[in-house]
XYZ file of N, CA and C in Angstrom:
564
model
N -18.503 70.537 -143.020
C -20.093 71.398 -143.315
C -18.788 72.355 -144.650
N -19.428 72.452 -145.309
C -18.377 73.778 -146.448
C -19.091 74.788 -145.950
N -17.958 76.056 -146.311
C -18.576 77.286 -145.957
C -19.006 77.954 -147.265
N -19.908 78.946 -147.242
C -20.799 79.090 -148.400
C -19.701 79.641 -149.658
N -18.264 80.540 -149.661
C -17.737 80.461 -150.506
C -17.147 79.389 -150.872
N -16.646 77.631 -150.057
C -16.346 77.183 -150.695
C -16.873 76.573 -151.991
N -18.134 76.564 -151.172
C -19.653 75.901 -152.483
C -19.538 76.539 -153.667
N -19.489 77.923 -153.400
C -19.496 78.997 -154.820
C -18.465 78.681 -155.587
N -17.554 78.759 -155.035
C -15.877 78.288 -155.327
C -15.684 76.609 -156.498
N -16.795 76.032 -156.036
C -17.039 74.311 -156.478
C -17.355 74.909 -157.552
N -19.243 75.103 -157.055
C -20.169 75.726 -158.196
C -19.524 76.062 -159.469
N -18.417 77.419 -159.700
C -18.003 78.086 -160.744
C -16.804 77.080 -161.215
N -16.304 76.471 -160.821
C -15.530 75.437 -161.186
C -15.917 74.278 -161.928
N -16.851 73.688 -161.691
C -17.785 73.035 -162.415
C -18.527 73.161 -163.529
N -18.466 74.595 -163.246
C -19.865 75.080 -164.965
C -18.372 75.684 -165.379
N -17.573 76.033 -165.736
C -16.390 76.345 -166.389
C -15.938 74.879 -166.894
N -15.600 73.870 -166.298
C -14.986 72.931 -166.739
C -16.606 72.129 -167.942
N -17.571 72.414 -167.469
C -19.048 72.096 -168.489
C -19.053 72.949 -169.208
N -18.807 74.167 -168.998
C -18.941 75.094 -170.733
C -18.036 74.996 -171.256
N -16.752 74.374 -170.889
C -15.422 74.729 -172.055
C -15.267 72.969 -172.639
N -16.128 72.045 -172.054
C -16.056 71.070 -172.352
C -15.996 70.465 -173.635
N -16.778 71.186 -174.742
C -16.615 71.343 -176.092
C -16.038 71.545 -176.764
N -15.545 72.911 -175.911
C -14.322 73.621 -177.035
C -12.606 72.897 -176.820
N -12.697 72.382 -175.596
C -11.202 71.484 -175.449
C -11.558 69.620 -175.760
N -12.412 69.930 -176.205
C -12.506 68.277 -176.833
C -12.362 68.591 -178.238
N -12.836 69.381 -178.918
C -13.432 69.514 -180.337
C -12.926 71.148 -180.994
N -11.800 70.924 -180.310
C -11.153 72.495 -180.713
C -11.589 73.202 -181.228
N -12.040 74.452 -182.233
C -12.633 74.842 -183.273
C -10.683 76.108 -183.526
N -10.462 76.129 -184.345
C -8.833 77.196 -184.588
C -9.833 78.576 -184.830
N -10.866 78.808 -185.014
C -11.824 79.858 -184.862
C -12.973 80.147 -183.871
N -12.506 80.937 -182.982
C -13.680 81.509 -181.864
C -13.455 82.534 -181.650
N -15.127 83.242 -181.537
C -14.962 84.684 -181.007
C -14.077 85.253 -179.656
N -13.570 84.526 -179.424
C -12.914 84.730 -177.490
C -11.585 84.062 -177.933
N -11.304 83.930 -178.888
C -10.049 83.368 -178.787
C -8.803 83.784 -180.132
N -7.879 84.207 -179.864
C -6.514 84.992 -180.608
C -6.586 83.559 -182.537
N -6.044 83.777 -183.241
C -6.065 83.204 -184.106
C -5.111 82.107 -183.850
N -5.315 80.528 -184.447
C -4.101 80.014 -184.094
C -2.550 80.489 -184.983
N -2.058 80.138 -183.706
C -0.895 80.869 -184.128
C 0.185 78.967 -184.498
N 1.315 79.772 -185.606
C 1.596 77.868 -185.863
C 2.917 77.885 -185.529
N 3.528 77.746 -184.382
C 4.828 78.251 -184.169
C 4.659 77.023 -183.603
N 6.051 76.475 -183.217
C 6.086 75.312 -182.260
C 6.097 75.916 -180.742
N 5.198 75.272 -180.157
C 4.482 76.069 -178.694
C 5.223 75.397 -177.571
N 6.478 74.831 -177.752
C 7.156 74.667 -176.877
C 8.425 75.416 -176.977
N 8.424 75.756 -178.117
C 9.768 77.011 -178.707
C 9.347 78.063 -177.742
N 8.150 78.744 -178.649
C 7.464 79.971 -178.198
C 7.486 80.007 -176.547
N 6.576 79.181 -175.816
C 6.711 78.823 -174.097
C 7.897 79.124 -173.740
N 8.675 78.839 -174.140
C 10.376 78.263 -173.124
C 11.117 79.727 -173.557
N 10.799 80.820 -175.111
C 11.467 81.864 -175.273
C 10.503 82.802 -174.135
N 9.024 82.420 -173.621
C 8.956 83.937 -172.876
C 9.007 83.496 -171.680
N 9.300 82.245 -171.227
C 9.975 82.078 -169.879
C 10.802 82.739 -170.227
N 11.855 82.673 -170.631
C 13.631 83.321 -170.410
C 13.626 84.710 -170.782
N 12.616 85.289 -171.158
C 11.767 87.005 -171.550
C 11.658 87.393 -169.762
N 11.212 86.026 -169.161
C 10.718 87.055 -167.524
C 10.248 88.655 -168.054
N 9.218 88.580 -169.029
C 7.878 89.779 -169.187
C 7.161 89.543 -169.712
N 5.948 90.721 -169.684
C 5.055 90.198 -170.760
C 5.070 90.580 -172.312
N 3.860 90.414 -172.657
C 3.774 90.141 -174.347
C 2.733 91.072 -174.181
N 2.388 91.750 -175.101
C 1.286 92.769 -175.389
C 0.172 91.896 -176.136
N -1.219 91.965 -175.775
C -2.298 91.248 -176.023
C -1.978 91.255 -177.395
N -2.852 92.561 -178.091
C -2.282 91.761 -179.936
C -1.111 91.481 -179.900
N 0.262 90.734 -179.528
C 0.959 90.146 -180.643
C -0.049 88.567 -180.558
N -0.364 88.248 -179.492
C -1.506 87.027 -180.239
C -2.291 87.341 -181.354
N -2.009 88.272 -182.176
C -3.659 88.525 -183.117
C -2.920 89.255 -183.949
N -2.232 88.255 -185.079
C -1.343 88.425 -186.015
C -2.254 88.615 -187.486
N -1.711 89.626 -188.454
C -2.706 89.675 -189.057
C -1.969 88.739 -190.514
N -3.247 88.070 -191.372
C -2.379 87.357 -191.766
C -3.641 87.175 -193.152
N -3.270 86.573 -194.261
C -4.160 86.567 -195.325
C -5.761 85.778 -194.682
N -6.047 85.372 -193.573
C -7.044 84.874 -192.981
C -7.644 85.668 -191.856
N -6.804 86.755 -191.748
C -7.176 86.981 -190.562
C -6.740 88.731 -190.748
N -8.140 89.618 -191.048
C -7.118 90.790 -191.367
C -7.592 91.910 -190.486
N -6.837 93.633 -190.540
C -6.302 93.809 -189.772
C -7.737 94.357 -189.076
N -8.873 94.394 -189.945
C -10.151 94.783 -189.044
C -10.229 94.693 -188.425
N -10.406 92.970 -188.762
C -10.946 91.743 -187.697
C -9.817 91.405 -186.895
N -8.670 91.948 -186.578
C -8.213 92.035 -185.240
C -8.616 93.156 -184.379
N -8.725 94.469 -185.310
C -9.285 95.191 -184.217
C -10.558 94.460 -183.449
N -11.172 94.424 -184.192
C -12.779 94.075 -183.514
C -12.453 93.215 -182.156
N -11.586 91.663 -182.749
C -11.143 91.250 -182.125
C -10.926 91.150 -180.261
N -9.618 91.950 -181.146
C -8.810 92.889 -179.736
C -9.754 93.907 -178.549
N -10.861 94.362 -179.370
C -12.128 95.243 -178.836
C -12.645 94.245 -177.630
N -13.173 93.393 -178.327
C -14.521 91.722 -177.748
C -13.228 91.433 -176.931
N -12.514 91.088 -176.582
C -11.283 90.152 -176.031
C -11.166 90.833 -174.687
N -10.764 92.160 -175.018
C -10.118 93.004 -173.897
C -11.450 93.638 -172.990
N -12.772 93.659 -173.643
C -13.428 93.819 -173.022
C -14.250 92.886 -171.951
N -14.281 91.654 -172.752
C -14.222 90.515 -171.607
C -13.792 90.672 -170.466
N -12.351 90.247 -171.146
C -11.036 89.959 -170.135
C -11.103 90.814 -168.526
N -11.846 92.364 -169.244
C -11.648 94.076 -168.215
C -12.756 93.379 -167.108
N -13.907 92.603 -167.897
C -15.402 92.336 -167.102
C -15.205 91.168 -166.470
N -14.584 90.404 -166.668
C -13.704 88.876 -165.614
C -13.046 89.228 -164.477
N -12.447 90.234 -165.102
C -11.072 90.658 -163.817
C -11.948 91.481 -163.124
N -12.888 92.349 -163.148
C -13.689 93.550 -162.171
C -14.224 92.179 -161.303
N -15.504 91.543 -162.441
C -16.194 90.735 -161.653
C -15.526 89.202 -160.832
N -14.839 88.898 -161.264
C -14.357 87.543 -160.944
C -12.945 87.435 -159.716
N -12.272 88.178 -160.344
C -10.810 88.769 -160.398
C -9.850 87.836 -160.866
N -10.417 87.386 -161.612
C -9.563 86.753 -162.347
C -9.962 86.941 -163.887
N -9.228 86.167 -165.321
C -9.604 86.445 -166.469
C -10.292 84.942 -166.968
N -9.623 83.514 -166.287
C -9.401 82.403 -166.784
C -9.117 82.822 -168.503
N -7.718 83.163 -168.406
C -7.365 83.062 -170.122
C -5.471 82.617 -170.092
N -5.776 81.117 -171.421
C -4.865 80.444 -171.272
C -4.292 80.634 -172.782
N -2.986 80.052 -172.706
C -2.197 79.476 -173.512
C -2.273 77.843 -173.838
N -3.314 77.961 -174.541
C -3.168 76.093 -175.330
C -2.170 76.241 -175.823
N -1.379 74.941 -175.886
C -0.670 74.611 -176.032
C -0.292 72.958 -176.500
N 0.278 72.154 -177.605
C -0.208 70.868 -178.039
C -1.229 70.474 -178.105
N -1.428 69.837 -179.742
C -2.254 69.279 -180.220
C -2.458 67.505 -179.898
N -3.328 67.105 -179.392
C -3.975 65.846 -180.152
C -5.306 65.740 -181.545
N -4.691 65.186 -182.202
C -5.859 64.844 -183.372
C -6.035 62.953 -183.195
N -7.504 63.465 -183.099
C -7.896 62.029 -182.606
C -9.199 61.492 -182.505
N -9.691 60.056 -182.985
C -11.260 59.772 -182.665
C -11.856 60.869 -183.936
N -11.102 60.728 -184.889
C -11.914 60.884 -186.415
C -11.026 62.349 -186.701
N -11.300 63.216 -186.214
C -10.876 64.869 -187.020
C -10.956 65.606 -185.786
N -11.267 64.984 -184.827
C -11.107 65.656 -183.060
C -9.728 66.321 -183.288
N -9.856 67.445 -182.358
C -8.664 67.944 -182.066
C -8.855 69.049 -180.570
N -7.704 68.374 -180.275
C -7.633 68.494 -178.399
C -6.962 69.576 -178.359
N -6.355 70.296 -177.381
C -5.157 70.867 -176.888
C -4.757 70.071 -175.818
N -4.275 70.117 -175.380
C -2.984 68.610 -174.100
C -2.894 69.373 -173.254
N -2.616 70.993 -173.392
C -2.561 71.853 -172.071
C -2.679 72.570 -172.103
N -3.193 73.803 -170.566
C -3.178 75.022 -170.740
C -3.237 75.455 -169.668
N -2.141 76.633 -170.010
C -1.204 77.768 -169.455
C -1.958 78.620 -169.285
N -2.042 78.493 -167.470
C -2.164 80.494 -167.257
C -2.177 81.423 -167.396
N -3.004 82.461 -167.647
C -1.968 83.482 -168.478
C -2.641 85.054 -167.683
N -1.783 86.026 -167.375
C -2.233 86.779 -166.619
C -2.560 88.194 -167.039
N -3.683 88.778 -167.105
C -4.253 89.839 -167.711
C -3.749 91.289 -167.410
N -3.127 91.968 -168.213
C -3.106 93.283 -167.396
C -3.255 94.464 -168.071
N -4.838 94.796 -167.258
C -5.869 95.580 -167.920
C -5.436 97.401 -168.849
N -4.060 97.625 -167.311
C -3.444 99.053 -167.927
C -2.690 98.850 -168.693
N -1.962 97.684 -169.169
C -1.016 97.929 -169.911
C -1.508 96.997 -171.261
N -2.466 96.535 -170.969
C -3.071 95.066 -172.433
C -1.982 94.493 -172.946
N -1.315 93.768 -171.690
C -0.791 92.808 -171.650
C -0.908 91.967 -171.255
N -0.264 90.662 -171.236
C -0.031 89.054 -171.013
C 0.907 88.693 -170.272
N 1.155 87.658 -169.224
C 1.879 87.325 -168.679
C 2.143 85.707 -168.095
N 2.668 85.351 -168.311
C 2.456 83.764 -167.903
C 2.227 84.057 -166.249
N 1.264 83.181 -165.700
C 0.845 82.995 -164.147
C 1.649 82.608 -163.714
N 2.202 82.881 -162.655
C 2.835 81.805 -161.632
C 2.038 80.908 -161.008
N 0.848 80.298 -161.462
C -0.425 79.197 -161.310
C 0.506 78.230 -162.374
N 0.624 77.274 -161.790
C 0.824 76.615 -162.945
C 0.282 75.473 -163.821
N 0.707 75.086 -164.953
C -0.044 75.002 -166.048
C -0.854 73.622 -165.724
N -2.740 73.192 -166.437
C -2.750 71.926 -166.215
C -3.376 71.573 -167.226
N -3.748 70.214 -167.150
C -3.894 69.150 -168.489
C -5.226 69.643 -168.866
N -5.487 69.042 -170.468
C -6.733 69.160 -170.706
C -7.265 68.062 -169.924
N -8.043 67.688 -168.351
C -8.625 67.056 -167.928
C -10.312 66.551 -168.168
N -10.601 66.803 -169.242
C -11.739 66.902 -169.877
C -10.844 65.595 -170.927
N -10.187 66.004 -171.574
C -9.552 65.039 -172.816
C -9.025 63.735 -171.697
N -8.262 64.016 -171.178
C -7.937 63.148 -169.851
C -8.989 61.774 -169.125
N -9.974 62.619 -169.112
C -11.297 61.924 -168.347
C -12.031 61.067 -169.386
N -12.306 61.877 -171.224
C -12.885 61.076 -171.985
C -11.920 59.992 -172.519
N -10.682 60.056 -172.148
C -9.824 58.507 -172.894
C -9.682 57.769 -171.833
N -10.133 57.963 -170.389
C -9.301 57.273 -169.708
C -9.415 55.705 -169.605
N -10.397 55.304 -170.108
C -10.889 53.900 -170.710
C -9.772 53.180 -171.761
N -9.128 54.146 -172.386
C -9.099 53.481 -173.998
C -7.396 53.981 -173.511
N -6.628 54.334 -172.631
C -5.443 55.700 -172.703
C -4.778 55.869 -171.375
N -4.061 56.227 -170.654
C -3.319 56.726 -169.647
C -2.359 57.866 -170.229
N -3.449 59.141 -170.213
C -2.998 60.306 -170.462
C -1.819 60.674 -169.313
N -0.947 61.666 -169.507
C -0.242 61.872 -168.387
C -0.714 63.058 -167.564
N -0.423 63.438 -166.449
C -1.368 64.790 -166.242
C 0.449 65.759 -165.756
N -0.169 67.307 -165.447
C 0.793 68.345 -165.548
C 1.620 67.863 -164.281
N 1.190 67.420 -163.386
C 1.810 67.117 -162.437
C 2.974 65.786 -162.284
N 2.723 65.478 -163.109
C 3.836 64.531 -163.664
C 5.228 65.157 -164.933
N 5.631 66.094 -164.484
C 6.060 66.914 -165.667
C 6.816 67.807 -164.877
N 7.128 67.409 -163.086
C 7.297 68.544 -162.359
C 8.440 67.654 -162.325
N 9.747 69.033 -162.305
C 10.902 68.669 -161.899
C 11.812 69.661 -160.968
N 12.253 69.494 -159.682
C 12.224 70.458 -158.895
C 11.482 71.672 -158.775
N 10.167 71.327 -158.400
C 9.150 72.252 -158.438
C 8.955 73.099 -159.808
N 9.362 72.726 -160.951
C 8.823 73.565 -161.658
C 8.062 72.500 -162.889
N 7.830 73.420 -163.524
C 7.175 72.718 -164.486
C 7.484 72.406 -165.945
N 7.456 71.028 -166.079
C 8.774 70.567 -167.738
C 7.441 71.034 -168.784
N 7.552 71.550 -170.039
C 6.782 71.202 -171.115
C 7.115 70.207 -171.727
N 8.493 70.661 -171.970
C 9.287 69.487 -172.585
C 9.048 68.192 -172.314
N 9.138 68.199 -170.613
C 9.150 66.445 -170.275
C 7.283 66.088 -170.258
N 6.577 67.119 -169.966
C 4.516 66.562 -170.548
C 5.408 66.143 -172.275
N 5.602 67.439 -172.649
C 4.753 66.930 -174.298
C 5.941 65.258 -174.564
N 6.967 65.406 -173.919
C 7.612 63.641 -174.310
C 7.181 62.881 -173.954
N 5.841 62.972 -172.544
C 5.155 61.969 -171.533
C 3.744 61.443 -172.716
N 3.384 62.744 -173.030
C 2.086 62.687 -173.897
C 2.594 62.083 -175.148
N 3.657 62.531 -175.696
C 3.900 61.412 -177.075
C 4.225 59.967 -176.519
N 4.445 59.539 -175.842
C 4.776 58.210 -175.723
C 3.943 57.499 -174.966
N 2.616 58.295 -174.470
C 0.804 57.973 -174.197
C 0.816 57.208 -175.237
N 0.413 58.547 -176.685
C 0.094 57.933 -177.568
C 0.397 57.376 -178.563
N 1.915 56.775 -178.304
C 2.555 56.423 -179.330
C 1.875 55.349 -180.253
N 0.986 53.627 -179.376
C 0.370 53.008 -179.967
C -0.708 53.349 -180.395
N -1.318 54.478 -180.187
C -2.582 54.423 -180.982
C -2.532 54.794 -182.210
N -3.265 54.140 -183.600
C -3.208 54.060 -184.558
C -4.338 55.196 -184.873
N -3.593 55.706 -185.913
C -4.360 56.893 -186.550
C -4.458 58.242 -185.348
N -3.713 58.005 -184.437
C -3.905 59.583 -183.009
C -2.337 60.062 -183.233
N -2.403 61.522 -183.470
C -1.459 62.475 -183.810
C -1.481 63.613 -183.528
N -0.040 63.961 -182.495
C 0.306 64.949 -181.358
C 0.870 66.084 -182.130
N 0.870 66.709 -181.808
C 1.705 68.257 -182.686
C 2.093 69.517 -181.494
N 3.686 69.336 -181.668
C 3.874 70.131 -180.960
C 3.594 72.082 -181.473
N 3.230 71.646 -182.700
C 2.940 73.075 -183.814
C 1.178 73.907 -182.628
N 1.263 74.775 -182.707
C 0.620 75.761 -182.885
C 0.213 75.990 -181.383
N -0.311 77.582 -181.271
C -0.321 77.994 -179.989
C -1.708 78.955 -180.030
């Protein structure tokens, strides 16, 4: 028999996957609880961040542009910071992820391939790469399992460490034979 906490944890996990299912299969570049899409190469950004060994200001993910005004930045940061603090207080974690590597498939569907867990420091309003391992978009992999075998994040572990470059390479090889499917390392 499972403990009550194990049952609650399982329900939370299943609910989180269900709630994020549509967002992880039909990713929108505009959503209330995400930063604007940054078109930098995700693998280069991730590697630089790992080598820097430090947190980044949360606001650095909200770059002002023609499509995202300074006022929108302030509003979005206030909203996201409040949600992150609330989740941290209530659940002990924020469920904050850096999404990397996007697949355009099935018409105009856009789906991230990888979710990198981030940790939020509410006192400094900074984010850092979590000690937890990145995870693949499980929803995407399950949805496509009958037509293609996408790699798992565990397939890209070298000497106990996750290799984003290896994961992206495996992902690109997996979809290479699919007509009208495109993978991009750009965007985060």
